[in-house]
Amino acid sequence: MLRLVIRRLALAVPLVFVVSFITFGLVALTPGDPAVDLLGTSASRAADAALDRQLGFNRSIWVQYWHWLEKAVHGNFGVSLLNQQAVTTQLNQRLPVTLALVIGATLVAAVGGIALGTLSATHGVRVGRTTDAFAMLGFAIPTFWLGIVLVDIFAVKLPLLPATGWVPLSQSAWGWLKSLVLPVVTLGAGGITAVTKQTRDAMRETLTREYVYALRADGVAEWRIVYVHALRNAAIPILTLLGTIFVGLLGGSVIVEQVFTLPGLGSLAVTATQAHDLPVIEGIAVYFALGVVVVNLAVDLLYGWLNPKARVS
Amino acid sequence: MKLLRQLLRRPLAAVSLAILTAIVICAIFAPLLAPDPPNYGPLVHILAGPSWSHPLGTDELGRDLLSRLMYGARPALLQTLEVVGTTLLLGLPLGLVSGYVGGRLDRVVMRAVDVGMAIPSMVVILIVLSVFPTDFYIATIALGVLLVPPLVRNIRGAVIAVRGELFVDAARVAGLSRGRIVVRHILPRVQGPVLVQVTLLSAIALLFTSGLGYLGFGVQPPNPSWGTMVGEAQRYINQDIWMLVDSGGVLAVTVLCLGLLGDAIRDLSVEAWTGGVTRPAAAAAAARERLVLPASEPDPAALLSVRGLQVSFPDGSGEVAVVDGVDLDIAAGETLGLIGESGCGKTSVARSIMQLLRGNGRVSGGRIMFDGVDVLGLDARELRQFRGSQVGYISQEPHTGLDPTFRVGAILREALRAHGSYSRQEARRRAIELLEQVRLPDPERVLALYPHELSGGMAQRVAIARALAGKPRLLIADEPTTALDVTVQAEILDLLRSLVSETGMALLLVSHDCWVIAELCTRVLVMYAGEVVEEAPVEALFAAPAHPYSRRLLQADPRAVTDDSKPLPTIPGAVPPPSTWPRGCHFKDRCDLARDACAAAPVVLTELESSRRSRCLYAHELLDQNLLTEVR
């Protein structure tokens, strides 16, 4: 188990480096001059150069990266070029929104996909075909489009839920939950398809195992066999997939936050992109990469819990 | 080309292909086909629904939506092409080489793939867009690069699956260079998986680039793209729903078609390489000529009474019987042996009593009565109560019967709770009792073990313990010692013998091993090719078999051979597959006594003396011969 975690950590470190360096390298290639962007074209050359020096843009990319890395390790990603706010403060403010959205969506994908996949595996051909078609539809419908349609139905035509916006948990738990429902469902729907397929295949395979027959021979109820024994064994490949899906949904949150105008990291990424706000984009990229690392670790721990053989080796 | 023809034969795939082709044609010939130029907005009939002049309605400037969708398809397809092209260009060679060459290169590539799969693509693309805001193609190429890792992983998997196959070895022996083998032999073989990946990649690329379009990156207004049209539709959603239906609909339909096409290609490539299942003609003939004997009535005195049991499994488009016309009686407390080679149908008989046939096997004829209850007529709830508490079952492989994710204690508790309500403590106490009953030392410790921590002998004892949990009146043991070491075999047989005498339960012991049967049983049924060929008390069978197959079986028992200098006798040939069973005697082709009469008509099981039956036309002759050998 420990070895599994260590191996995953060995993978995590290069990941964070690769992501941060890609970010850094790309931004350094920017044809535009951030000082010119900030001060406008009317500013004098000397003023541009002075600001460049102040911000460190005149030094080589390696030196810049090294300085950034040194600070980043201490949780300091610098200040936003746009509003001079500390990046960490800005990101931490927005982190709960994206976290709630993506975790919620992963849960929706997991629960929906496992339910549909199990249904497909344990019932006849017709039910299987129907769930397959349903799952395929989930894949085909673009997230942003689904979001707009859901808003039109549940916020405009039937005013049950807020169309857009965000209520912090500290303000009102009920309001928070209501503001989350539509975005979470929208984002999660895209993940249901893959989970359904994986669950169906894994369950079909598991249900042919001899221990399933042995449990039947004991007279154990079929629901216990399917939901307690088979599902637990099938959960091992499903879990691996959920780790991958989380990464995908993290990216999808950018679009969903835009559809529902949520003040999360994703919408910040879009505005920062448009404004060439280098420290902010870097911070977001590192936050996302760290999120992936944490989720992969959690997946490994759960994997060990589900699979006793992995614990000893 | 062959693949294309096969695809066109499947309705869903053909429709998908047609729609995708139509979309591509519309995109390429948009200037010729579209009713209006894309940005022609006369400011009349704005936000209108479908009409004759505007089949898909108009937008806020009165622009024709059909025309805009046609023109909008151009960037959509172009961007998809850029993404997929980049991914294939990099991922295909990398996947092929990594899978074919293997070794250190493969490990390095897979490590990189692991890291690559964890990169959040969206953020990277946003950074690229901020660096190159005017050159969207750089973003699509970057997306193509980001999609390389999953492609490499999939292609590599497909290559590894075919790498070890004979034709690759043959090419290697013939001295072909690695490059030629990969291109000429491996690539065509993984064509299916590659095409499936292409459809999947196209779908992902289309959705992703449209998403970027929706966010305002890529094609800039007033020019249309599918993604930006969704964004425009969102603004006017309260006045006109059609804009949204059109733009989202075309995206969804395209992705759906790609998905369906991918599924069809996957199905076809699996079929192409595994070969279609063909049903032997003999099967149909044998099925037609099968002799239907009127099954006798079950014996009301017996604990278990089986009559005319027929078990069938699907075979091609039909069904084939693997057990046919088996009669079997077990009295309370009796130990009955069922012996025969693998493939004779012993296990199917044993499992059909429990209604636990594997695959899609089913009891297609006959009756199974247990203590006056018709087992085949039980509903799901009754069956659940019957299993475990009336009949217990021990399967061949001790480990495979144990759920690997549950501890021994949990497995036993589960079996106990299926037949009564126990508190946690009672269940634990009973579980310990059960483990003591099967003579496992240190039962408290064993309760906390996982199946993979048990030795074969321990696992089999646990399997027996759980079968005893419901206090069954009949225990079916299917090859309970086959997978075990010889010393452990004797222990398990001892255990079974003493359990039978302690509890007074009946035992149906299935084995291919004469020694095992002789150790435990009082009466034996010999099975060959789906039929019972002989029934006898165990001493009588061993003294003088009344069927040539029984005799061969006894001769082939390694433990019966006393002369080490001679090679071990074997039965020439093998059990024929069920679909080729002849109309007459099933053993004829392997029998040294076979005569013409054997093939003429089905041979029936006839009574020789009391409790002694044989399915051989020359049983009496055989018995005399046996007598002769003994005298000599």
Tab-separated table of C-alpha atoms in Angstrom, chain B residues 173-579:
chain	number	residue	atom	x	y	z
B	173	VAL	CA	11.531	-15.584	-38.587
B	174	ALA	CA	11.267	-14.679	-42.268
B	175	GLY	CA	13.739	-11.894	-41.492
B	176	LEU	CA	11.511	-8.884	-42.053
B	177	SER	CA	12.766	-5.672	-40.478
B	178	ARG	CA	10.948	-4.279	-37.458
B	179	GLY	CA	9.666	-1.318	-39.430
B	180	ARG	CA	8.219	-3.556	-42.130
B	181	ILE	CA	6.591	-5.858	-39.596
B	182	VAL	CA	4.953	-2.943	-37.838
B	183	VAL	CA	3.692	-1.304	-41.024
B	184	ARG	CA	2.809	-4.410	-43.043
B	185	HIS	CA	1.616	-6.806	-40.370
B	186	ILE	CA	0.776	-5.052	-37.124
B	187	LEU	CA	-0.885	-1.924	-38.490
B	188	PRO	CA	-3.550	-3.726	-40.563
B	189	ARG	CA	-4.294	-5.930	-37.604
B	190	VAL	CA	-4.957	-2.982	-35.259
B	191	GLN	CA	-6.875	-1.067	-37.935
B	192	GLY	CA	-10.141	-1.609	-36.064
B	193	PRO	CA	-9.016	-0.169	-32.722
B	194	VAL	CA	-7.324	2.724	-34.552
B	195	LEU	CA	-10.514	3.605	-36.422
B	196	VAL	CA	-12.525	3.398	-33.211
B	197	GLN	CA	-10.062	5.822	-31.645
B	198	VAL	CA	-10.363	8.155	-34.648
B	199	THR	CA	-14.140	8.399	-34.230
B	200	LEU	CA	-13.767	8.966	-30.498
B	201	LEU	CA	-11.028	11.575	-30.986
B	202	SER	CA	-13.095	13.388	-33.611
B	203	ALA	CA	-16.036	13.561	-31.234
B	204	ILE	CA	-13.877	14.884	-28.397
B	205	ALA	CA	-12.132	17.398	-30.667
B	206	LEU	CA	-15.442	18.671	-32.034
B	207	LEU	CA	-16.950	19.084	-28.566
B	208	PHE	CA	-13.814	20.730	-27.204
B	209	THR	CA	-13.315	23.229	-30.021
B	210	SER	CA	-17.018	24.065	-29.998
B	211	GLY	CA	-16.727	24.658	-26.273
B	212	LEU	CA	-13.908	27.090	-26.959
B	213	GLY	CA	-16.069	28.728	-29.611
B	214	TYR	CA	-18.796	29.125	-27.024
B	215	LEU	CA	-16.299	30.770	-24.649
B	216	GLY	CA	-15.534	33.264	-27.432
B	217	PHE	CA	-12.268	31.825	-28.729
B	218	GLY	CA	-11.675	30.912	-32.371
B	219	VAL	CA	-14.083	32.148	-35.021
B	220	GLN	CA	-15.052	35.735	-34.293
B	221	PRO	CA	-18.476	37.273	-34.976
B	222	PRO	CA	-20.171	37.902	-37.274
B	223	ASN	CA	-18.735	34.722	-38.854
B	224	PRO	CA	-20.544	31.591	-37.766
B	225	SER	CA	-19.213	28.487	-36.010
B	226	TRP	CA	-21.322	25.907	-34.226
B	227	GLY	CA	-19.938	26.839	-30.818
B	228	THR	CA	-20.399	30.599	-31.191
B	229	MET	CA	-23.931	30.010	-32.489
B	230	VAL	CA	-24.816	28.308	-29.203
B	231	GLY	CA	-23.470	31.358	-27.388
B	232	GLU	CA	-25.604	33.683	-29.565
B	233	ALA	CA	-28.613	31.427	-28.999
B	234	GLN	CA	-28.147	31.682	-25.232
B	235	ARG	CA	-28.630	35.444	-25.389
B	236	TYR	CA	-31.969	35.188	-27.172
B	237	ILE	CA	-33.222	32.081	-25.435
B	238	ASN	CA	-36.279	33.855	-24.017
B	239	GLN	CA	-37.433	34.990	-27.442
B	240	ASP	CA	-36.443	32.129	-29.694
B	241	ILE	CA	-35.690	28.553	-28.724
B	242	TRP	CA	-34.954	27.494	-32.319
B	243	MET	CA	-31.524	29.019	-32.426
B	244	LEU	CA	-30.548	26.751	-29.550
B	245	VAL	CA	-32.226	23.666	-31.003
B	246	ASP	CA	-30.398	24.092	-34.330
B	247	SER	CA	-26.906	24.808	-33.056
B	248	GLY	CA	-26.897	22.267	-30.238
B	249	GLY	CA	-28.774	19.729	-32.323
B	250	VAL	CA	-26.253	19.668	-35.139
B	251	LEU	CA	-23.430	19.210	-32.637
B	252	ALA	CA	-25.220	16.430	-30.769
B	253	VAL	CA	-26.196	14.620	-33.970
B	254	THR	CA	-22.649	14.754	-35.316
B	255	VAL	CA	-21.144	13.437	-32.092
B	256	LEU	CA	-23.854	10.778	-31.831
B	257	CYS	CA	-23.127	9.572	-35.369
B	258	LEU	CA	-19.414	9.420	-34.618
B	259	GLY	CA	-20.125	7.418	-31.470
B	260	LEU	CA	-22.446	4.948	-33.215
B	261	LEU	CA	-19.965	4.542	-36.048
B	262	GLY	CA	-17.203	3.831	-33.532
B	263	ASP	CA	-19.321	1.207	-31.776
B	264	ALA	CA	-20.112	-0.501	-35.084
B	265	ILE	CA	-16.442	-0.586	-36.104
B	266	ARG	CA	-15.544	-2.015	-32.701
B	267	ASP	CA	-18.120	-4.790	-33.072
B	268	LEU	CA	-17.029	-5.586	-36.614
B	269	SER	CA	-13.311	-5.721	-35.859
B	270	VAL	CA	-13.936	-8.038	-32.909
B	271	GLU	CA	-15.982	-10.344	-35.134
B	272	ALA	CA	-13.480	-10.179	-37.997
B	273	TRP	CA	-10.611	-11.548	-35.930
B	274	THR	CA	-12.409	-13.998	-33.690
B	275	GLY	CA	-14.353	-15.454	-36.602
B	276	GLY	CA	-18.081	-15.968	-36.621
B	277	VAL	CA	-19.442	-18.825	-34.573
B	278	THR	CA	-20.507	-21.604	-36.879
B	279	ARG	CA	-22.826	-24.283	-35.752
B	280	PRO	CA	-21.739	-27.766	-36.792
B	281	ALA	CA	-24.257	-29.422	-39.051
B	282	ALA	CA	-24.026	-32.593	-36.988
B	283	ALA	CA	-25.547	-30.781	-34.030
B	284	ALA	CA	-28.767	-30.123	-35.846
B	285	ALA	CA	-28.909	-33.707	-37.053
B	286	ALA	CA	-28.234	-35.130	-33.618
B	287	ALA	CA	-30.829	-32.855	-32.081
B	288	ARG	CA	-33.455	-34.040	-34.557
B	289	GLU	CA	-32.755	-37.706	-34.035
B	290	ARG	CA	-32.545	-37.508	-30.289
B	291	LEU	CA	-34.469	-40.384	-28.837
B	292	VAL	CA	-37.143	-39.184	-26.477
B	293	LEU	CA	-37.621	-41.885	-23.904
B	294	PRO	CA	-40.521	-41.555	-21.537
B	295	ALA	CA	-38.866	-40.690	-18.235
B	296	SER	CA	-39.957	-42.846	-15.340
B	297	GLU	CA	-41.586	-41.353	-12.253
B	298	PRO	CA	-39.307	-39.957	-9.522
B	299	ASP	CA	-38.727	-42.215	-6.558
B	300	PRO	CA	-40.769	-40.780	-3.658
B	301	ALA	CA	-38.598	-42.574	-1.094
B	302	ALA	CA	-35.390	-40.920	-2.231
B	303	LEU	CA	-34.118	-37.621	-0.783
B	304	LEU	CA	-33.140	-36.452	-4.265
B	305	SER	CA	-34.660	-38.006	-7.331
B	306	VAL	CA	-33.718	-36.831	-10.824
B	307	ARG	CA	-35.486	-38.168	-13.902
B	308	GLY	CA	-34.692	-37.644	-17.587
B	309	LEU	CA	-32.514	-34.617	-16.874
B	310	GLN	CA	-31.513	-32.722	-19.993
B	311	VAL	CA	-29.180	-29.710	-19.767
B	312	SER	CA	-28.619	-27.505	-22.799
B	313	PHE	CA	-26.230	-24.695	-23.641
B	314	PRO	CA	-26.537	-22.155	-26.466
B	315	ASP	CA	-24.571	-23.121	-29.544
B	316	GLY	CA	-24.483	-20.762	-32.477
B	317	SER	CA	-28.082	-19.904	-33.237
B	318	GLY	CA	-29.508	-22.958	-31.477
B	319	GLU	CA	-28.940	-25.070	-28.423
B	320	VAL	CA	-27.051	-28.253	-27.785
B	321	ALA	CA	-27.747	-30.762	-25.011
B	322	VAL	CA	-24.682	-31.592	-22.910
B	323	VAL	CA	-26.591	-33.853	-20.517
B	324	ASP	CA	-29.344	-36.060	-21.794
B	325	GLY	CA	-31.725	-38.387	-19.994
B	326	VAL	CA	-29.901	-38.702	-16.691
B	327	ASP	CA	-31.705	-40.503	-13.839
B	328	LEU	CA	-30.259	-40.260	-10.353
B	329	ASP	CA	-31.470	-41.134	-6.849
B	330	ILE	CA	-29.865	-40.393	-3.514
B	331	ALA	CA	-31.339	-41.709	-0.278
B	332	ALA	CA	-31.029	-39.700	2.924
B	333	GLY	CA	-27.543	-40.136	4.343
B	334	GLU	CA	-26.273	-41.960	1.268
B	335	THR	CA	-22.965	-41.209	-0.463
B	336	LEU	CA	-23.237	-41.386	-4.226
B	337	GLY	CA	-20.301	-40.996	-6.583
B	338	LEU	CA	-20.520	-39.483	-10.059
B	339	ILE	CA	-17.493	-40.341	-12.156
B	340	GLY	CA	-16.323	-39.640	-15.704
B	341	GLU	CA	-13.734	-37.725	-17.728
B	342	SER	CA	-13.859	-33.940	-18.108
B	343	GLY	CA	-16.538	-32.905	-20.576
B	344	CYS	CA	-18.921	-35.744	-19.742
B	345	GLY	CA	-21.519	-33.496	-18.140
B	346	LYS	CA	-20.901	-34.389	-14.483
B	347	THR	CA	-20.618	-30.786	-13.376
B	348	SER	CA	-23.709	-29.813	-15.382
B	349	VAL	CA	-25.700	-32.494	-13.549
B	350	ALA	CA	-24.400	-31.328	-10.177
B	351	ARG	CA	-25.020	-27.651	-10.867
B	352	SER	CA	-28.455	-28.143	-12.367
B	353	ILE	CA	-29.634	-29.608	-9.050
B	354	MET	CA	-28.700	-26.270	-7.457
B	355	GLN	CA	-29.992	-24.298	-10.477
B	356	LEU	CA	-26.529	-22.826	-10.757
B	357	LEU	CA	-25.597	-23.601	-14.368
B	358	ARG	CA	-22.898	-21.338	-15.719
B	359	GLY	CA	-23.181	-19.212	-18.834
B	360	ASN	CA	-26.571	-19.480	-20.423
B	361	GLY	CA	-27.062	-23.155	-19.667
B	362	ARG	CA	-30.521	-24.305	-18.688
B	363	VAL	CA	-32.376	-27.431	-17.702
B	364	SER	CA	-34.232	-28.158	-20.925
B	365	GLY	CA	-35.985	-31.329	-19.822
B	366	GLY	CA	-36.664	-33.761	-17.000
B	367	ARG	CA	-37.580	-33.420	-13.354
B	368	ILE	CA	-35.646	-32.799	-10.169
B	369	MET	CA	-37.500	-33.716	-6.962
B	370	PHE	CA	-36.002	-33.020	-3.552
B	371	ASP	CA	-37.902	-34.461	-0.595
B	372	GLY	CA	-41.148	-34.263	-2.527
B	373	VAL	CA	-40.525	-30.689	-3.774
B	374	ASP	CA	-40.180	-29.958	-7.487
B	375	VAL	CA	-36.913	-27.994	-7.586
B	376	LEU	CA	-37.476	-26.743	-11.139
B	377	GLY	CA	-40.783	-25.200	-10.077
B	378	LEU	CA	-39.377	-23.080	-7.240
B	379	ASP	CA	-39.682	-19.303	-7.525
B	380	ALA	CA	-36.722	-17.026	-6.779
B	381	ARG	CA	-37.481	-16.729	-3.047
B	382	GLU	CA	-38.122	-20.448	-2.552
B	383	LEU	CA	-35.007	-21.277	-4.518
B	384	ARG	CA	-32.960	-19.021	-2.270
B	385	GLN	CA	-34.274	-20.843	0.792
B	386	PHE	CA	-33.695	-24.219	-0.860
B	387	ARG	CA	-30.073	-23.435	-1.654
B	388	GLY	CA	-27.803	-23.721	1.339
B	389	SER	CA	-30.399	-25.075	3.763
B	390	GLN	CA	-31.440	-28.169	1.782
B	391	VAL	CA	-28.469	-28.621	-0.512
B	392	GLY	CA	-24.959	-27.295	-0.004
B	393	TYR	CA	-22.436	-26.953	-2.818
B	394	ILE	CA	-18.637	-27.060	-2.925
B	395	SER	CA	-17.077	-26.055	-6.223
B	396	GLN	CA	-13.921	-27.270	-7.940
B	397	GLU	CA	-11.477	-24.469	-7.284
B	398	PRO	CA	-11.523	-23.594	-3.591
B	399	HIS	CA	-10.232	-20.043	-4.087
B	400	THR	CA	-12.441	-18.943	-6.950
B	401	GLY	CA	-15.543	-19.588	-4.868
B	402	LEU	CA	-14.496	-17.030	-2.269
B	403	ASP	CA	-15.123	-13.327	-2.865
B	404	PRO	CA	-11.560	-11.905	-2.824
B	405	THR	CA	-12.627	-8.653	-1.176
B	406	PHE	CA	-14.255	-10.228	1.904
B	407	ARG	CA	-12.679	-11.791	4.964
B	408	VAL	CA	-13.451	-15.398	5.873
B	409	GLY	CA	-15.559	-14.181	8.799
B	410	ALA	CA	-17.718	-12.004	6.549
B	411	ILE	CA	-18.158	-14.810	4.022
B	412	LEU	CA	-19.319	-17.210	6.745
B	413	ARG	CA	-21.588	-14.603	8.334
B	414	GLU	CA	-23.174	-14.002	4.940
B	415	ALA	CA	-23.886	-17.727	4.559
B	416	LEU	CA	-25.274	-17.928	8.102
B	417	ARG	CA	-27.525	-14.901	7.749
B	418	ALA	CA	-29.015	-16.286	4.563
B	419	HIS	CA	-30.777	-18.885	6.713
B	420	GLY	CA	-31.563	-17.210	9.977
B	421	SER	CA	-31.141	-14.016	11.902
B	422	TYR	CA	-28.066	-13.844	14.069
B	423	SER	CA	-26.693	-11.060	16.178
B	424	ARG	CA	-23.120	-10.108	15.404
B	425	GLN	CA	-21.832	-12.088	18.355
B	426	GLU	CA	-23.958	-15.181	17.633
B	427	ALA	CA	-22.842	-15.128	14.009
B	428	ARG	CA	-19.224	-14.946	15.096
B	429	ARG	CA	-19.676	-17.806	17.561
B	430	ARG	CA	-21.368	-19.935	14.883
B	431	ALA	CA	-18.659	-19.074	12.363
B	432	ILE	CA	-16.011	-20.269	14.819
B	433	GLU	CA	-18.010	-23.453	15.393
B	434	LEU	CA	-18.157	-24.046	11.657
B	435	LEU	CA	-14.408	-23.600	11.299
B	436	GLU	CA	-13.888	-26.011	14.194
B	437	GLN	CA	-16.242	-28.440	12.530
B	438	VAL	CA	-14.022	-28.477	9.422
B	439	ARG	CA	-10.989	-28.834	11.753
B	440	LEU	CA	-9.250	-25.584	10.950
B	441	PRO	CA	-6.781	-24.804	13.698
B	442	ASP	CA	-6.928	-21.325	15.256
B	443	PRO	CA	-10.370	-20.391	13.900
B	444	GLU	CA	-10.292	-16.904	15.458
B	445	ARG	CA	-7.297	-15.994	13.339
B	446	VAL	CA	-8.755	-17.544	10.183
B	447	LEU	CA	-11.889	-15.394	10.517
B	448	ALA	CA	-9.770	-12.289	9.934
B	449	LEU	CA	-7.976	-13.624	6.848
B	450	TYR	CA	-8.683	-12.744	3.228
B	451	PRO	CA	-9.060	-15.572	0.680
B	452	HIS	CA	-5.681	-14.848	-0.919
B	453	GLU	CA	-4.066	-15.449	2.475
B	454	LEU	CA	-5.412	-19.029	2.647
B	455	SER	CA	-3.657	-22.121	1.363
B	456	GLY	CA	-5.576	-24.395	-1.014
B	457	GLY	CA	-6.463	-26.828	1.748
B	458	MET	CA	-7.576	-24.048	4.097
B	459	ALA	CA	-9.666	-22.461	1.357
B	460	GLN	CA	-11.387	-25.768	0.675
B	461	ARG	CA	-12.145	-26.194	4.393
B	462	VAL	CA	-13.615	-22.702	4.470
B	463	ALA	CA	-15.703	-23.583	1.393
B	464	ILE	CA	-16.966	-26.692	3.175
B	465	ALA	CA	-17.673	-24.694	6.343
B	466	ARG	CA	-19.843	-22.197	4.475
B	467	ALA	CA	-21.674	-25.022	2.712
B	468	LEU	CA	-22.483	-26.442	6.167
B	469	ALA	CA	-23.760	-23.089	7.454
B	470	GLY	CA	-27.343	-23.788	6.413
B	471	LYS	CA	-27.191	-27.380	7.765
B	472	PRO	CA	-27.995	-28.907	4.372
B	473	ARG	CA	-29.388	-32.439	4.059
B	474	LEU	CA	-27.413	-33.050	0.874
B	475	LEU	CA	-23.912	-31.841	0.120
B	476	ILE	CA	-22.764	-31.709	-3.486
B	477	ALA	CA	-18.989	-31.762	-3.762
B	478	ASP	CA	-17.802	-31.090	-7.312
B	479	GLU	CA	-14.203	-32.341	-7.646
B	480	PRO	CA	-13.441	-31.199	-4.092
B	481	THR	CA	-9.839	-32.431	-4.169
B	482	THR	CA	-8.760	-31.941	-7.793
B	483	ALA	CA	-6.985	-28.636	-7.238
B	484	LEU	CA	-5.205	-29.764	-4.061
B	485	ASP	CA	-1.898	-31.448	-3.191
B	486	VAL	CA	-2.055	-35.203	-2.699
B	487	THR	CA	-1.530	-35.062	1.062
B	488	VAL	CA	-4.195	-32.411	1.458
B	489	GLN	CA	-6.557	-34.455	-0.744
B	490	ALA	CA	-6.551	-37.287	1.792
B	491	GLU	CA	-7.250	-34.852	4.629
B	492	ILE	CA	-10.199	-33.317	2.846
B	493	LEU	CA	-11.620	-36.749	2.023
B	494	ASP	CA	-11.265	-37.776	5.680
B	495	LEU	CA	-13.029	-34.604	6.682
B	496	LEU	CA	-15.898	-35.209	4.258
B	497	ARG	CA	-16.255	-38.782	5.459
B	498	SER	CA	-16.468	-37.833	9.114
B	499	LEU	CA	-18.825	-34.918	8.372
B	500	VAL	CA	-21.178	-37.297	6.621
B	501	SER	CA	-21.169	-39.710	9.547
B	502	GLU	CA	-21.479	-36.880	12.129
B	503	THR	CA	-24.301	-34.978	10.484
B	504	GLY	CA	-26.058	-37.783	8.652
B	505	MET	CA	-26.285	-35.692	5.482
B	506	ALA	CA	-26.227	-37.260	2.046
B	507	LEU	CA	-23.257	-36.624	-0.253
B	508	LEU	CA	-23.061	-36.412	-4.020
B	509	LEU	CA	-19.393	-36.634	-4.856
B	510	VAL	CA	-18.378	-35.666	-8.378
B	511	SER	CA	-14.905	-36.736	-9.485
B	512	HIS	CA	-12.854	-38.039	-12.361
B	513	ASP	CA	-10.687	-39.885	-9.859
B	514	CYS	CA	-11.625	-43.527	-9.154
B	515	TRP	CA	-9.622	-43.511	-5.942
B	516	VAL	CA	-11.574	-40.570	-4.501
B	517	ILE	CA	-14.872	-42.277	-5.311
B	518	ALA	CA	-13.693	-45.609	-3.861
B	519	GLU	CA	-12.647	-43.876	-0.637
B	520	LEU	CA	-16.009	-42.345	0.125
B	521	CYS	CA	-18.892	-43.721	-1.855
B	522	THR	CA	-21.192	-46.676	-1.517
B	523	ARG	CA	-22.753	-46.380	-4.964
B	524	VAL	CA	-21.451	-44.970	-8.255
B	525	LEU	CA	-22.855	-43.542	-11.462
B	526	VAL	CA	-20.452	-43.547	-14.411
B	527	MET	CA	-21.102	-40.789	-16.941
B	528	TYR	CA	-19.897	-40.587	-20.500
B	529	ALA	CA	-20.770	-37.940	-23.095
B	530	GLY	CA	-23.892	-36.657	-21.382
B	531	GLU	CA	-25.300	-40.002	-20.366
B	532	VAL	CA	-25.118	-42.367	-17.424
B	533	VAL	CA	-23.429	-45.490	-18.848
B	534	GLU	CA	-23.275	-47.561	-15.699
B	535	GLU	CA	-24.726	-47.611	-12.221
B	536	ALA	CA	-23.354	-49.966	-9.581
B	537	PRO	CA	-22.415	-50.450	-5.934
B	538	VAL	CA	-18.838	-49.319	-5.587
B	539	GLU	CA	-17.342	-52.755	-4.806
B	540	ALA	CA	-19.180	-54.342	-7.716
B	541	LEU	CA	-17.931	-51.689	-10.140
B	542	PHE	CA	-14.330	-52.025	-9.074
B	543	ALA	CA	-14.539	-55.813	-9.118
B	544	ALA	CA	-16.240	-56.129	-12.477
B	545	PRO	CA	-17.193	-53.078	-14.565
B	546	ALA	CA	-20.225	-53.693	-16.767
B	547	HIS	CA	-19.438	-51.029	-19.397
B	548	PRO	CA	-16.303	-50.804	-21.556
B	549	TYR	CA	-15.919	-47.144	-20.603
B	550	SER	CA	-15.982	-47.958	-16.879
B	551	ARG	CA	-13.363	-50.613	-17.452
B	552	ARG	CA	-11.107	-48.196	-19.341
B	553	LEU	CA	-11.567	-45.593	-16.652
B	554	LEU	CA	-10.529	-48.016	-13.901
B	555	GLN	CA	-7.534	-49.190	-15.896
B	556	ALA	CA	-6.372	-45.639	-16.415
B	557	ASP	CA	-6.343	-44.907	-12.681
B	558	PRO	CA	-2.658	-44.375	-11.827
B	559	ARG	CA	-3.187	-45.687	-8.308
B	560	ALA	CA	-4.475	-49.037	-9.622
B	561	VAL	CA	-1.270	-49.725	-11.529
B	562	THR	CA	1.104	-51.983	-9.631
B	563	ASP	CA	3.615	-52.616	-12.366
B	564	ASP	CA	5.778	-49.513	-12.759
B	565	SER	CA	7.661	-50.830	-15.766
B	566	LYS	CA	4.700	-50.528	-18.142
B	567	PRO	CA	3.450	-47.183	-19.417
B	568	LEU	CA	0.309	-45.911	-17.734
B	569	PRO	CA	-2.738	-47.067	-19.668
B	570	THR	CA	-4.806	-44.249	-21.148
B	571	ILE	CA	-8.124	-44.132	-22.952
B	572	PRO	CA	-7.373	-43.439	-26.604
B	573	GLY	CA	-9.147	-40.437	-28.096
B	574	ALA	CA	-11.135	-37.819	-26.217
B	575	VAL	CA	-14.725	-37.175	-25.203
B	576	PRO	CA	-16.393	-35.907	-28.398
B	577	PRO	CA	-17.989	-32.447	-28.222
B	578	PRO	CA	-21.753	-32.567	-27.540
B	579	SER	CA	-22.692	-31.366	-31.016
